[in-house]
Short mmCIF file of C-alpha atoms and ligand atoms in Angstrom, two decimals:
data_model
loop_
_atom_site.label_atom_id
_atom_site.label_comp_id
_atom_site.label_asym_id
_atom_site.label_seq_id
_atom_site.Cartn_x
_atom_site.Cartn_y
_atom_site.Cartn_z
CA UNK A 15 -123.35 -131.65 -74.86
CA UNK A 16 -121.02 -130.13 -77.65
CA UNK A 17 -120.70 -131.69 -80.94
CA UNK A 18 -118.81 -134.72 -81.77
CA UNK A 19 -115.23 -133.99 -83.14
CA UNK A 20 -115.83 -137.18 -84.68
CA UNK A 21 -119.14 -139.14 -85.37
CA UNK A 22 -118.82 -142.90 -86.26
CA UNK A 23 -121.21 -145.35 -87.06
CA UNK A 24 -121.79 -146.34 -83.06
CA UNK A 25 -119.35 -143.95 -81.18
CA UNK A 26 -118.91 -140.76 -80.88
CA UNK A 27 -115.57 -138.40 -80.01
CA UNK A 28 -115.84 -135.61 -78.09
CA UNK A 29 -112.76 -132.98 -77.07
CA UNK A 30 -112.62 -132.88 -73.03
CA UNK A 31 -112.58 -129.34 -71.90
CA UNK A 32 -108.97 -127.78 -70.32
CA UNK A 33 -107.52 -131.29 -71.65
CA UNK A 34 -106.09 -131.14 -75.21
CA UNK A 35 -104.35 -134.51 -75.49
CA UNK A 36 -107.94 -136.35 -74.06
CA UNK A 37 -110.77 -137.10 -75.63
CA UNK A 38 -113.99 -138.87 -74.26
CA UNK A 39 -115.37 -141.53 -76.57
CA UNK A 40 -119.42 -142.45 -76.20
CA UNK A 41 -120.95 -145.81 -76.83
CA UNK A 42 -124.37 -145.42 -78.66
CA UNK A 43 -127.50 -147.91 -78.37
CA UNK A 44 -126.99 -148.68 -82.28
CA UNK A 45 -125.59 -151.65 -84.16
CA UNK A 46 -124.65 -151.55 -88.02
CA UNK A 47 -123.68 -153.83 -90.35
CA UNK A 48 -122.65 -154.02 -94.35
CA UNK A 49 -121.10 -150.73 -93.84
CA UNK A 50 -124.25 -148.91 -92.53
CA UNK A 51 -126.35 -150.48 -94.76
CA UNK A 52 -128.39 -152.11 -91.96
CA UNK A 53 -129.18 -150.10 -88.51
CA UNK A 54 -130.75 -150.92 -85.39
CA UNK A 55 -130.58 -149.60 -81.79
CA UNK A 56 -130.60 -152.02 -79.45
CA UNK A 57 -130.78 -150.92 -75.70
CA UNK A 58 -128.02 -150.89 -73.20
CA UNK A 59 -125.88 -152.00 -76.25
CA UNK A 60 -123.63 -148.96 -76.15
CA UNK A 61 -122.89 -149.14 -72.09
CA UNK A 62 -121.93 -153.50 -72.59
CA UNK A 63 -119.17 -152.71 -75.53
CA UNK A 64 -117.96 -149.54 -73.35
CA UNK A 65 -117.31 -152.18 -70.02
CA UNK A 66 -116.37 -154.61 -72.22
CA UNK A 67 -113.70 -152.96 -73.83
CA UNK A 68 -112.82 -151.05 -70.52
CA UNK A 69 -111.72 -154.69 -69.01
CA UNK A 70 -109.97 -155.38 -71.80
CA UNK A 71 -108.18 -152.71 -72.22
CA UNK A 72 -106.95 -152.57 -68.62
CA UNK A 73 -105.38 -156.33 -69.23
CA UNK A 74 -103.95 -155.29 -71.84
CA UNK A 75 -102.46 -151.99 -70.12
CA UNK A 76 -101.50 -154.44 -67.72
CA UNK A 77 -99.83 -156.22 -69.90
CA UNK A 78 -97.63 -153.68 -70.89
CA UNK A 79 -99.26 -152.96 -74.36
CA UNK A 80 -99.75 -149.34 -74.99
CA UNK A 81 -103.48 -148.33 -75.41
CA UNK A 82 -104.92 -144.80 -75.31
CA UNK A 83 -107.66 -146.28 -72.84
CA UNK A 84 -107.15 -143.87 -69.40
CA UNK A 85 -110.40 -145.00 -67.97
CA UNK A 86 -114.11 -144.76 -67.64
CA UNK A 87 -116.85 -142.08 -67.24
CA UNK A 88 -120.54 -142.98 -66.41
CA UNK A 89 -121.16 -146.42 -68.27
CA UNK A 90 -121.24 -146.07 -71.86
CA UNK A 91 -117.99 -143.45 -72.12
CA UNK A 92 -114.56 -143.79 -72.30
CA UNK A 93 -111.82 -141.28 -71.34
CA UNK A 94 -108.81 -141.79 -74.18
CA UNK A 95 -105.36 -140.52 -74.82
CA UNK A 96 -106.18 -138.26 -78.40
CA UNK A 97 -104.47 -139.72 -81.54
CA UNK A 98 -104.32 -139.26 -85.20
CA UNK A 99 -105.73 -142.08 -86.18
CA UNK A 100 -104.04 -144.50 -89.06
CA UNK A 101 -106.36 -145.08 -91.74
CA UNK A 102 -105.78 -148.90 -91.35
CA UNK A 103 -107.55 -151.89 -90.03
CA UNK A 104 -105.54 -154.28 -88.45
CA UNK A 105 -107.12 -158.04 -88.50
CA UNK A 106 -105.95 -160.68 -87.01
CA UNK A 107 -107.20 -164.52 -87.82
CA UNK A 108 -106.74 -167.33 -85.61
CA UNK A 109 -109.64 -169.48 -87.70
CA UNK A 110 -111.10 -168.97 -91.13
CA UNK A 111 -114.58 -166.73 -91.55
CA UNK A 112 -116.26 -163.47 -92.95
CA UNK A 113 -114.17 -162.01 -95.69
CA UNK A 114 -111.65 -164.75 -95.97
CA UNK A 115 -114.18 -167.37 -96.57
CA UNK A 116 -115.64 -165.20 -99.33
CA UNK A 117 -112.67 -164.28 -100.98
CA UNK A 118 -110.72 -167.47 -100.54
CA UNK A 119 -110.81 -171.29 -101.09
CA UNK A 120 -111.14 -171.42 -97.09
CA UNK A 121 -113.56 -172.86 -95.34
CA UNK A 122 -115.41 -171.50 -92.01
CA UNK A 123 -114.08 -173.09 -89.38
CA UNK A 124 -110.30 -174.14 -90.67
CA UNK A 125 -107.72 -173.25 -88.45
CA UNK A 126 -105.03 -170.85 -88.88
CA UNK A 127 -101.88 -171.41 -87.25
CA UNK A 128 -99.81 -169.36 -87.32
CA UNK A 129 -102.42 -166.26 -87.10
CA UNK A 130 -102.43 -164.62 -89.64
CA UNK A 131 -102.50 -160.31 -89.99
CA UNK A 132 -103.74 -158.50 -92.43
CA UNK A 133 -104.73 -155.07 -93.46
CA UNK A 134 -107.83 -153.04 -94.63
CA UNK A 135 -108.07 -149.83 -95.84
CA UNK A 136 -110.49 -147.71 -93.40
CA UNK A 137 -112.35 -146.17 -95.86
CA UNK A 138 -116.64 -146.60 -96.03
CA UNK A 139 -116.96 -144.17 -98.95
CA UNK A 140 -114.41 -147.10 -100.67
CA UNK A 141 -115.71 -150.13 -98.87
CA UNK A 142 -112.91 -150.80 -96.57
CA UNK A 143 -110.71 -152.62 -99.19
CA UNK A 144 -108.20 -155.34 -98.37
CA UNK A 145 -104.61 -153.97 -98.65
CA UNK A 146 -101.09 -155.43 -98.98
CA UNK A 147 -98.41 -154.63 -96.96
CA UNK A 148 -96.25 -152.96 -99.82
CA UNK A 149 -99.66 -151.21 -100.03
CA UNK A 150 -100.13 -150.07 -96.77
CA UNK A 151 -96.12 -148.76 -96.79
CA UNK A 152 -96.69 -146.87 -99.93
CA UNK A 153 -99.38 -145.15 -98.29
CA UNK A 154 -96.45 -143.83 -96.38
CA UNK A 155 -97.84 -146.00 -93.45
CA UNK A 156 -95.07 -148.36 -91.95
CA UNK A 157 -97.27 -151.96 -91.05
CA UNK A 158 -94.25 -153.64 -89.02
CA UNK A 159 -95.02 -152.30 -85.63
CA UNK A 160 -98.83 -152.60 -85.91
CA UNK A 161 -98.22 -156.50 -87.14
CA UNK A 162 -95.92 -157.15 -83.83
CA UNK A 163 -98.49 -155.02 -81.54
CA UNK A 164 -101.43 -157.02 -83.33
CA UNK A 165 -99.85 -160.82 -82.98
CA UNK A 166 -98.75 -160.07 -79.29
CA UNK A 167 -102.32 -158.73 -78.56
CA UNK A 168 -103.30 -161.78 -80.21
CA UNK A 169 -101.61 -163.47 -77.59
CA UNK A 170 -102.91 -161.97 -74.94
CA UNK A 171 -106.32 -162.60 -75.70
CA UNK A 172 -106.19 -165.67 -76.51
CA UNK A 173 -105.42 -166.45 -73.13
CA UNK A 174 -108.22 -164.19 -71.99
CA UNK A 175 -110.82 -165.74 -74.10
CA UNK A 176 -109.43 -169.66 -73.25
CA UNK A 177 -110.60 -168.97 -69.65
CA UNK A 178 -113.71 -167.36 -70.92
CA UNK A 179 -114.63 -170.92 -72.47
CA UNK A 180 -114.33 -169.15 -76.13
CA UNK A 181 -112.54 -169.75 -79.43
CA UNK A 182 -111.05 -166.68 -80.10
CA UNK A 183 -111.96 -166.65 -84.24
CA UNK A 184 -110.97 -163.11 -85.55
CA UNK A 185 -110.39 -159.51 -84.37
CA UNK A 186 -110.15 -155.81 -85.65
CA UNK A 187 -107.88 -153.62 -84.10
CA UNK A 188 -107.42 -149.91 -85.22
CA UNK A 189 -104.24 -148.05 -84.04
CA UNK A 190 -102.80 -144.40 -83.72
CA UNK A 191 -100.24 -141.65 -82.59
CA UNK A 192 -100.68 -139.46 -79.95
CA UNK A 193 -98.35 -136.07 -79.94
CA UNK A 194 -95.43 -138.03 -79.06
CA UNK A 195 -95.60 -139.98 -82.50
CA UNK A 196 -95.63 -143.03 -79.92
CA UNK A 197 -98.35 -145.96 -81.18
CA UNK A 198 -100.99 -146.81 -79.34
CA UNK A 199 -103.56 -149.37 -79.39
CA UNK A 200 -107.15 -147.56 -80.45
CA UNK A 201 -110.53 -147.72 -81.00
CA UNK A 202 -112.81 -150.02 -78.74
CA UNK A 203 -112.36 -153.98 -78.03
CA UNK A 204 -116.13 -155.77 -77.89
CA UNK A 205 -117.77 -158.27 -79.36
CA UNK A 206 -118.91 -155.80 -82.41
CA UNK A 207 -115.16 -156.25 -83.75
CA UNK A 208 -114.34 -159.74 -83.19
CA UNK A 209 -115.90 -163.15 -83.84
CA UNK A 210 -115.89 -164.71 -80.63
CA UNK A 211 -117.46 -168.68 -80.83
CA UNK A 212 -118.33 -171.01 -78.12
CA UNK A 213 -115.58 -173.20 -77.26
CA UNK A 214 -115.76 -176.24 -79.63
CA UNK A 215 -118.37 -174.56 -81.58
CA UNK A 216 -119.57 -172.14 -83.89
CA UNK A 217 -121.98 -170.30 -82.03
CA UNK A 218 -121.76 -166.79 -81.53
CA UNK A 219 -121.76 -164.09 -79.41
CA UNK A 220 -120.57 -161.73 -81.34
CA UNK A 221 -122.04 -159.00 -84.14
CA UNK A 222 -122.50 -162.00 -86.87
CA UNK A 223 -125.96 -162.50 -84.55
CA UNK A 224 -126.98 -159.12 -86.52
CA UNK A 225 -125.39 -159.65 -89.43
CA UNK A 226 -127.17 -163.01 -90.01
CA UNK A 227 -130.61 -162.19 -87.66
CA UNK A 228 -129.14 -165.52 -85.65
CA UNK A 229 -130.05 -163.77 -82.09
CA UNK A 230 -130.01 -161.54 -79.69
CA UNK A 231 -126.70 -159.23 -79.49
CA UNK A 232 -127.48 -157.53 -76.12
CA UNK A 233 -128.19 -161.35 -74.52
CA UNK A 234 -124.68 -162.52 -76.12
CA UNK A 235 -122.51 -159.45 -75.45
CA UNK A 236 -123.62 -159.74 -71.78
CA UNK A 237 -122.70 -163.09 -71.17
CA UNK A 238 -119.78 -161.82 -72.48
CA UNK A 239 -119.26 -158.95 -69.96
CA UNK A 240 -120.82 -161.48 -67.11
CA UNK A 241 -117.66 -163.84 -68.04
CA UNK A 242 -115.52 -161.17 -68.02
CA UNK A 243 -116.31 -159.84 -64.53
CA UNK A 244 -116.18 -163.14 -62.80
CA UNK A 245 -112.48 -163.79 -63.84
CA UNK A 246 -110.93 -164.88 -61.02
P1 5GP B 302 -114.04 -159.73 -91.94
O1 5GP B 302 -112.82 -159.24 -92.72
O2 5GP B 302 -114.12 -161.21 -91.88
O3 5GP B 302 -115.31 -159.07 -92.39
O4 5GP B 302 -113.83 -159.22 -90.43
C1 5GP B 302 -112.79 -159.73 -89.63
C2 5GP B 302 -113.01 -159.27 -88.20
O5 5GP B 302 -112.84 -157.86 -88.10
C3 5GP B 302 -114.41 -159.55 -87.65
O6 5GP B 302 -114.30 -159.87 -86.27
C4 5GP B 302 -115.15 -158.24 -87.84
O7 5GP B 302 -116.15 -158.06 -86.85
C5 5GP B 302 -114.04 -157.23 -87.67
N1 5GP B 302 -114.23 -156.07 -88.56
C6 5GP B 302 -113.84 -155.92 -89.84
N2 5GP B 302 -114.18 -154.71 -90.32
C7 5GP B 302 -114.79 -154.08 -89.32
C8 5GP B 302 -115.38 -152.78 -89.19
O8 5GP B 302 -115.37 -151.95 -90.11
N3 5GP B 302 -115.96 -152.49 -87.97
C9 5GP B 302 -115.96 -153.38 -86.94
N4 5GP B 302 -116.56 -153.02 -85.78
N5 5GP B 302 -115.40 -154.59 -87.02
C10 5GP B 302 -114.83 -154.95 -88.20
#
């Protein structure tokens, strides 16, 4: 294959020959954590967060939010819309954990209602700093339309997840523009960028069973996908 026109952490871009706005997006066997810091590559990882994502992506398409998901190729690729990407992370918190328990008063497990949104700077080299909105605009970035396309996502899976049997806790969502300047929903949608807790619970299936050696990712993220398939 040619090289990447873009090499994440798990993912990697490619161009799609004869098709300048598309780009094909691969799913690797490889988790990180602590911004890199710790690696491993568990199998058929990379092909569960590519299906995953492609279902939810399609409800969301559904759904009428715009999404630069066009479909899937093989298991572990998807084919996207090409966008410049905006060098913000988009988080969305239904119930207090990770970063805002660390850096706040909060404790795991208190609910936030209304969700809350906030912003991150996506930057490793810099640690992917929290930002404020007057931030984010002076970065010549406007963070209106990604907070209304973030809260009615929010929405959206919420109701997903409910039927699922999980607590929707938290939830990264990146964003960009394709050629158009039109905003679209980026990026992938799996359990490696959302806290996702049994129902009731704290248990996870979700990339905190890395970050904390609590289990077995691959197990978790398929019961996910499993859930996910046998919607009615
Ligand atoms: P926190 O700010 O608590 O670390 O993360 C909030 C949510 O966003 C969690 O669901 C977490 O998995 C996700 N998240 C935050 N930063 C990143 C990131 O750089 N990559 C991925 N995949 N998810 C992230």
């Amino acid at each position: 294959m040619e090289s990447p026109i873009l090499q994440g952490k798990v993912k990697s871009v490619y161009d799609v020959p004869g098709e300048a706005d598309k780009v094909s997006i691969v799913f690797h066997d490889k988790v990180t954590a602590w911004n890199g810091r710790a690696v491993e590559y568990p199998p058929e990882k990379g092909k569960i967060c590519c299906l995953i994502s492609a279902v939810i992506f399609q409800m969301l398409e559904k759904n009428g939010i715009k999404t630069h998901f066009l479909g899937t190729k093989g298991f572990d690729t998807m084919l996207c819309r090409k966008l410049t990407i905006v060098p913000v992370e988009v988080i969305v918190r239904n119930i207090a954990a990770g970063s805002i328990v660390k850096t706040t008063h909060l404790t795991e497990g208190t609910l936030i209602q209304p969700a809350i949104v906030e912003y991150f700077l996506k930057d490793d080299a810099k640690d992917d700093p929290l930002l404020t909105p007057d931030r984010v605009a002076l970065m010549g970035i406007n963070p209106e339309p990604m907070r209304d396309a973030a809260l009615k996502i929010n929405n959206h899976f919420q109701i997903l997840f409910a039927q699922l049997g999980i607590d929707l806790v938290d939830f990264k969502l990146e964003f960009g523009h394709d050629s158009g300047q039109n905003l679209l929903l980026a990026d992938e949608l799996s359990p490696d960028s959302m806290r996702l807790w049994k129902e009731g619970t704290s248990e996870s299936y979700d990339k905190d069973l890395f970050r904390k050696d609590k289990g077995d990712i691959v197990e978790a993220y398929n019961q996910i996908l499993d859930k996910l398939n046998n919607l009615p």
